[in-house]
Short mmCIF file of C-alpha atoms in Angstrom, two decimals:
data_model
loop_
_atom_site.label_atom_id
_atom_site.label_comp_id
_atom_site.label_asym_id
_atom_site.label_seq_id
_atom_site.Cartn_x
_atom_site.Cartn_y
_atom_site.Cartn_z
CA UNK H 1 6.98 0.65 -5.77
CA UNK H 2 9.83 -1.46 -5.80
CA UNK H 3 12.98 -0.33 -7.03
CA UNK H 4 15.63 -2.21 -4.66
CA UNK H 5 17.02 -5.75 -5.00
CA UNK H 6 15.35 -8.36 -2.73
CA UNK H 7 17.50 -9.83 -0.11
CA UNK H 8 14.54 -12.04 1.57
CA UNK H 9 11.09 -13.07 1.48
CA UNK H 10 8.74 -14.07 3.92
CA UNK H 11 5.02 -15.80 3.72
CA UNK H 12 3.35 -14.88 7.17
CA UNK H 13 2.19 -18.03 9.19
CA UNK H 14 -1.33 -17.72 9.73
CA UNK H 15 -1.85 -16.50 13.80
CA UNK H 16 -4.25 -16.42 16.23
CA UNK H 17 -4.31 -12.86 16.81
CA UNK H 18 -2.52 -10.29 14.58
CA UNK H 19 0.58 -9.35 15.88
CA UNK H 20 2.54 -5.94 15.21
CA UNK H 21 5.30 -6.37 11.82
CA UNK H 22 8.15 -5.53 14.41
CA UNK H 23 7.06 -8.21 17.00
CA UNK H 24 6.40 -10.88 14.21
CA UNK H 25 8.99 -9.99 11.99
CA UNK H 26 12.00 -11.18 14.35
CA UNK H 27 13.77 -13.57 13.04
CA UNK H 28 12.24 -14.03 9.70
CA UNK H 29 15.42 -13.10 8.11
CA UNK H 30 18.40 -14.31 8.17
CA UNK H 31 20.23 -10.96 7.54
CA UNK H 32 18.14 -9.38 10.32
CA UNK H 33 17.69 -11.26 13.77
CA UNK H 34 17.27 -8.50 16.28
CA UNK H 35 14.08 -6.54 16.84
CA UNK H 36 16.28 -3.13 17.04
CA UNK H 37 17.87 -4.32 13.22
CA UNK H 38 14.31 -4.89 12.10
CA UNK H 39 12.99 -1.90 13.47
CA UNK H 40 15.98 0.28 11.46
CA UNK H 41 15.24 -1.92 8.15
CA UNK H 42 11.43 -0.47 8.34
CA UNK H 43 12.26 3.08 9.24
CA UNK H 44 14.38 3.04 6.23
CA UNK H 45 11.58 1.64 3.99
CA UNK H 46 13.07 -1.55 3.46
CA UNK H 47 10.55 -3.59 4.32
CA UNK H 48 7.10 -4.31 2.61
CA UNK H 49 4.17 -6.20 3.08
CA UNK H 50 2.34 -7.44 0.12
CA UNK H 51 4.46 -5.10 -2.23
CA UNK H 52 3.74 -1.98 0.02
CA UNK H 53 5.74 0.12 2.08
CA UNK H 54 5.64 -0.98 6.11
CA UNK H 55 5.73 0.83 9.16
CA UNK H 56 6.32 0.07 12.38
CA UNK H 57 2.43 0.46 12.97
CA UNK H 58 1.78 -2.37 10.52
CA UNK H 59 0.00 -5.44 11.45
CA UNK H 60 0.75 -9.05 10.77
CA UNK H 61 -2.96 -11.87 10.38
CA UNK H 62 -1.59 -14.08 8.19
CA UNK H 63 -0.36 -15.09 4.94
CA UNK H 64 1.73 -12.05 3.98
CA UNK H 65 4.14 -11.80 1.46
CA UNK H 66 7.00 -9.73 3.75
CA UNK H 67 10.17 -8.66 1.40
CA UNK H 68 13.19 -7.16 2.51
CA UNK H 69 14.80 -4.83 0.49
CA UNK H 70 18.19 -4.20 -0.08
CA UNK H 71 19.39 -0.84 1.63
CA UNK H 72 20.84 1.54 -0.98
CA UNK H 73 23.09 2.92 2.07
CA UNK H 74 25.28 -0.29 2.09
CA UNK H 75 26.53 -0.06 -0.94
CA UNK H 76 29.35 2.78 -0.07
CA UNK H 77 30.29 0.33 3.13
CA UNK H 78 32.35 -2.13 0.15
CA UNK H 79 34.19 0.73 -0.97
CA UNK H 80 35.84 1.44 3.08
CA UNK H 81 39.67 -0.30 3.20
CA UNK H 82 40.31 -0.62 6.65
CA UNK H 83 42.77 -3.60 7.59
CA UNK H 84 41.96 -5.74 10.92
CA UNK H 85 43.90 -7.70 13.05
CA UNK H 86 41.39 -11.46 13.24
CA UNK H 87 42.35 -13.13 16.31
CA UNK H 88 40.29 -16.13 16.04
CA UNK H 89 37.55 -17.21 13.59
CA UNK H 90 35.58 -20.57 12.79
CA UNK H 91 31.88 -20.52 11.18
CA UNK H 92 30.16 -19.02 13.83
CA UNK H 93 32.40 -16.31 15.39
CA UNK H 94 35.19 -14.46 15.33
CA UNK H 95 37.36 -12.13 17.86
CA UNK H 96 39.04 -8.91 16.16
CA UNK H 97 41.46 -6.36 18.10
CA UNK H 98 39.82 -3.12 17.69
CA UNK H 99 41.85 -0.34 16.61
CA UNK H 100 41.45 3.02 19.15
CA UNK H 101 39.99 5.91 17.32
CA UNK H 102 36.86 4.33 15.36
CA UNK H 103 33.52 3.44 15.75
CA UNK H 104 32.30 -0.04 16.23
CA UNK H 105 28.79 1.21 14.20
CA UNK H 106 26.87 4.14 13.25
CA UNK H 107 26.36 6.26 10.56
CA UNK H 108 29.82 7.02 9.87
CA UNK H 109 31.28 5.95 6.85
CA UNK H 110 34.71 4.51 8.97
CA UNK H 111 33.04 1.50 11.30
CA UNK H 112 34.09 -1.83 12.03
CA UNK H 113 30.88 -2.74 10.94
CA UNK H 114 31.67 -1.68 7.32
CA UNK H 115 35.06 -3.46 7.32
CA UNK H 116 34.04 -6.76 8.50
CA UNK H 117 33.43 -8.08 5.12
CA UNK H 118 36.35 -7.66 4.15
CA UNK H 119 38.68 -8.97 6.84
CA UNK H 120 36.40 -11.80 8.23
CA UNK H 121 35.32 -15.11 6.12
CA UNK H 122 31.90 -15.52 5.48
CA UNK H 123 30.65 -18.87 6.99
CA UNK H 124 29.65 -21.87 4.62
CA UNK H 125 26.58 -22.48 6.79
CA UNK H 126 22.93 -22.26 5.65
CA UNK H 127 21.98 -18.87 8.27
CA UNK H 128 24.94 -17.37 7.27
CA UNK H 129 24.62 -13.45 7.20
CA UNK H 130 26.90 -10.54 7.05
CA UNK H 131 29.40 -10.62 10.06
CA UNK H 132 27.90 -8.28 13.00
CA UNK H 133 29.23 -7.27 16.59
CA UNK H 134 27.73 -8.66 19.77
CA UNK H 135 28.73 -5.91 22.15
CA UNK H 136 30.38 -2.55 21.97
CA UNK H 137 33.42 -1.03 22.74
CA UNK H 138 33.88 2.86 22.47
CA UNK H 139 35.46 5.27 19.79
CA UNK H 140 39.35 5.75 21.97
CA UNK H 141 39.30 2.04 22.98
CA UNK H 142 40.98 -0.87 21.67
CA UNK H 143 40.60 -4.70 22.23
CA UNK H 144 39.44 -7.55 21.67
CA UNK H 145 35.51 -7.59 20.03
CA UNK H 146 33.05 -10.28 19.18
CA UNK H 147 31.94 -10.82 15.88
CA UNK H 148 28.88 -13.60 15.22
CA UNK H 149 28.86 -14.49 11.53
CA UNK H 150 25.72 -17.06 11.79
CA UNK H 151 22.12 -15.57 12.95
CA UNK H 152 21.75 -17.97 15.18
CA UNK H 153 25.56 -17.64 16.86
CA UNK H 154 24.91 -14.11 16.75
CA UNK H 155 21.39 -14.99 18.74
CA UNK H 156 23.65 -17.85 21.30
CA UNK H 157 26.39 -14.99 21.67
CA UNK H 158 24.14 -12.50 22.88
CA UNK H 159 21.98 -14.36 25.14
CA UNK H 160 25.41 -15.23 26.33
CA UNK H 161 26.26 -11.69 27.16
CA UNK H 162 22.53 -10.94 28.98
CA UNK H 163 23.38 -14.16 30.99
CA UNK H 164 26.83 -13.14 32.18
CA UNK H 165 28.20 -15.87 30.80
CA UNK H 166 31.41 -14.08 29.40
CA UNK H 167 33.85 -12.20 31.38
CA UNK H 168 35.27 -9.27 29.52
CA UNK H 169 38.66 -7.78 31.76
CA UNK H 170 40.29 -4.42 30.92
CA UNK H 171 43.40 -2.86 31.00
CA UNK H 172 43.72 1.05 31.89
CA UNK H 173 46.21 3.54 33.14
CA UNK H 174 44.58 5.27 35.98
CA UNK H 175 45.36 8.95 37.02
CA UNK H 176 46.21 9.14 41.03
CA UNK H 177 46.86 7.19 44.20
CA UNK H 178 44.11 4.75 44.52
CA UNK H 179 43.72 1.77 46.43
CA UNK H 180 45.36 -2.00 45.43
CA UNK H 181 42.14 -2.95 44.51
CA UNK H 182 37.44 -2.26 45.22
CA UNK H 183 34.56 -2.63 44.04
CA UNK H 184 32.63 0.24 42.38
CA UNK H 185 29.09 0.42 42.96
CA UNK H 186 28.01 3.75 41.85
CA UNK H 187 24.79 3.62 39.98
CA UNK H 188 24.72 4.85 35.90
CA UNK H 189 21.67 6.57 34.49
CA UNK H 190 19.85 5.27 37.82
CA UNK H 191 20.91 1.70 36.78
CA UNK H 192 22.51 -0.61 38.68
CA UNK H 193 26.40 -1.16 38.18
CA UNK H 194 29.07 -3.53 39.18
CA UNK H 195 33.28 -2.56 38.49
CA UNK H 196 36.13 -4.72 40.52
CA UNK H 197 39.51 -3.25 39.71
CA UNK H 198 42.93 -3.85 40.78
CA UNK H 199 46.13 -2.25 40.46
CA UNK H 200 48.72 -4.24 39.09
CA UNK H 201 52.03 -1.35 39.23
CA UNK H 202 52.28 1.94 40.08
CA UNK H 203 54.69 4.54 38.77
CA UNK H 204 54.52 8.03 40.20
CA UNK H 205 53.90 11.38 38.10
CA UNK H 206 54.38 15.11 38.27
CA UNK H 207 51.40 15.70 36.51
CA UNK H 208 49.37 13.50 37.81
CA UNK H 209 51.29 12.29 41.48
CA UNK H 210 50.16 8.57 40.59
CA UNK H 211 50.00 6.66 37.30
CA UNK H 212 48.69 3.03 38.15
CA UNK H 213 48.35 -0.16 35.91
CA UNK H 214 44.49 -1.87 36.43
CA UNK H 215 43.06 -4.57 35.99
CA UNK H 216 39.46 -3.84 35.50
CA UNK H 217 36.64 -6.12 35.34
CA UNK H 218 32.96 -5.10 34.80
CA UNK H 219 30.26 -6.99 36.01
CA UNK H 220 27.30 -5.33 34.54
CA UNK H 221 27.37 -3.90 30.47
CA UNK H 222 26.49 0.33 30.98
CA UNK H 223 27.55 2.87 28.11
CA UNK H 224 30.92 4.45 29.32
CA UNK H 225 31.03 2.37 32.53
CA UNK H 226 34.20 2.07 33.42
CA UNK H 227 35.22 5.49 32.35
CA UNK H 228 32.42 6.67 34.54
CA UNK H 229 33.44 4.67 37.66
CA UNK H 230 36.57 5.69 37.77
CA UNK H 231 36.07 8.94 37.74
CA UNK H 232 33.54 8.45 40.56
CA UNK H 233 36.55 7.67 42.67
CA UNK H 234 39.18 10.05 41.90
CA UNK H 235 40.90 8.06 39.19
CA UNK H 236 39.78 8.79 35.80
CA UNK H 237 41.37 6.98 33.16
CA UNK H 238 44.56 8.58 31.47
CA UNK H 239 43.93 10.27 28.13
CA UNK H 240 39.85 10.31 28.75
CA UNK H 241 38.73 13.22 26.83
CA UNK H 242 35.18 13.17 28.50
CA UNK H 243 35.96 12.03 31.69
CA UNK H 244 38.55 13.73 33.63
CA UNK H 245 39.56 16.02 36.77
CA UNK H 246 39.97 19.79 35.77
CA UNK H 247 43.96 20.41 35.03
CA UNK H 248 44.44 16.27 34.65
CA UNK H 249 43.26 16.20 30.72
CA UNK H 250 46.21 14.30 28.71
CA UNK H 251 45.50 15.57 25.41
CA UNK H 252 46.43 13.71 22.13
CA UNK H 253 47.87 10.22 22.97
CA UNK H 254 43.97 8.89 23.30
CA UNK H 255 42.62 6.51 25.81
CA UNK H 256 44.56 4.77 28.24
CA UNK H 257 41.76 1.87 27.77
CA UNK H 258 41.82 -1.76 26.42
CA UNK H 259 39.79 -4.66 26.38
CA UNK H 260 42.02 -7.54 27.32
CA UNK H 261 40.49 -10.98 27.93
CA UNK H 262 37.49 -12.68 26.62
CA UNK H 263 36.51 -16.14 28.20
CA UNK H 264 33.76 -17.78 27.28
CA UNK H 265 31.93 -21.32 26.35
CA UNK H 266 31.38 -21.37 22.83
CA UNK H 267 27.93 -21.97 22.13
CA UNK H 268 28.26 -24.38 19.56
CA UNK H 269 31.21 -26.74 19.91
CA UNK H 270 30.88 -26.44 23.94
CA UNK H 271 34.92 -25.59 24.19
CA UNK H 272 36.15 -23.12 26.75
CA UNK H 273 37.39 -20.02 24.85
CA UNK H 274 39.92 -17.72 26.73
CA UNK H 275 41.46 -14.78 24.32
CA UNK H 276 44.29 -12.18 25.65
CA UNK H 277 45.47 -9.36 23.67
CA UNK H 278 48.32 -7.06 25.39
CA UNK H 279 47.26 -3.25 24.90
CA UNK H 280 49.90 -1.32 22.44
CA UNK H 281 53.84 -0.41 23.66
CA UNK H 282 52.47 2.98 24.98
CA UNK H 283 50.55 1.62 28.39
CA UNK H 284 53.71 -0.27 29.32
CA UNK H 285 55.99 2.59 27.82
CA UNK H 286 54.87 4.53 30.93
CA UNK H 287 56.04 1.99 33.87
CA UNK H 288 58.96 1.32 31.90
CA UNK H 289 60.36 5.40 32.41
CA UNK H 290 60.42 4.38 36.22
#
């Protein structure tokens, strides 16, 4: 039944006990080393198992022949011309400024994901694979973003990230007074979160009585957290379209939010990484007015 180009293939060790396709199957692959990525690859029939289609049902004994198919979807990502601003690359990573109003992935046609080829060198080692984000920003903000470019940096980086071994700090405008600087403990989706702020300047508002510069650092990785948190105390971020007090929506200048600094130990060469990107001229427009 096979009518796709094959990107890999894969002769099944022989196990002990058969072992589902999408609990063997991590790994296998050099262009696929997350369970989630393998999981997509067989729900899009991209995967077979001695030359039939797999499912996520499928089980693994021993001496399989596992292909993975090329997706047909893919092939419109080459044709996206979206420029991006590398901050830092070497063979196993590299740190892009996101621009605000895009996707880092999804089905969308306009991702960072689909532009990556195109603004990031492919490495020259052997588990090279197509360069892939590590963590996620969202749609309105900007910063800096880690891209692994190796399967087995992009497996380093991400244990990295469950071991809270890089500290990611934000910059946002905040709406309100607030206090110099807390801790925000409110809980997301019945999940425990962490979020230290601190205000850095202050500028007051008509609008909005208080406009405040922060310094934002979160210590635990839930969707929307920091957009959440502050609005949990009064002080939504400025330009939050989901997030925001009734009568305090600023409409069409996007998210007051940007991903700062990175700082990290690179898992490979051991050195101590620290990246800063200032946000664009319109945070520090406002405090300049004062």
């Amino acid at each position: 039944m096979q009518s796709l180009p094959i990107l890999e293939s894969h002769t099944a060790n022989i196990l002990d006990k058969p072992l589902r396709l999408q609990e063997y199957g991590v790994g296998i692959f050099k262009t696929i080393v997350t369970k989630s990525a393998l999981k997509k690859a067989i729900k899009k029939n991209c995967v077979l198992v001695n030359g039939k289609i797999a499912t996520t049902a499928t089980f693994i004994y021993g001496t399989e022949i596992i292909t993975l198919l090329e997706d047909k979807n893919n092939k419109k990502h080459k044709e996206i011309v979206l420029s991006l601003e590398v901050v830092y690359e070497d063979n196993y990573l590299a740190i892009i400024n996101k621009p605000p109003g895009i996707l880092v992935s999804g089905n969308s046609f306009k991702t960072i994901v689909n532009a990556l080829e195109q603004n990031i060198t492919k490495s020259n080692l052997p588990d090279a694979v197509a360069p892939k984000p590590v963590h996620r920003l969202d749609y309105p903000t900007t910063g800096l973003l880690i891209i692994g470019k190796t399967s087995t940096s992009i497996i380093a980086l991400n244990k990295l990230f469950e071991n809270n071994e890089i500290t990611k700090t934000y910059i946002a405008v905040t709406i309100g007074k607030m206090q110099d600087f807390g801790t925000i403990l409110e809980l997301i989706d019945g999940k425990k979160a962490i979020s230290k702020y601190q205000v850095i300047k202050r500028v007051s508002s008509n609008r909005f009585a208080s406009l405040n510069w922060v310094k934002l650092t979160p210590e635990t990785g839930r969707k929307h957290q920091l957009r959440k948190h502050l609005l949990t105390i009064g002080n939504p971020i400025l330009g939050d379209q989901t997030y925001f007090l009734k009568d305090l929506k600023l409409k069409g200048k996007g998210l007051y939010l940007h991903a700062y600094s990175l700082v990290f130990t690179h898992p490979f060469t051991n050195e101590k990484l620290t990246f800063l990107k200032e946000p664009s001229k319109k945070f520090a427009s406002i405090f300049e007015k004062n």
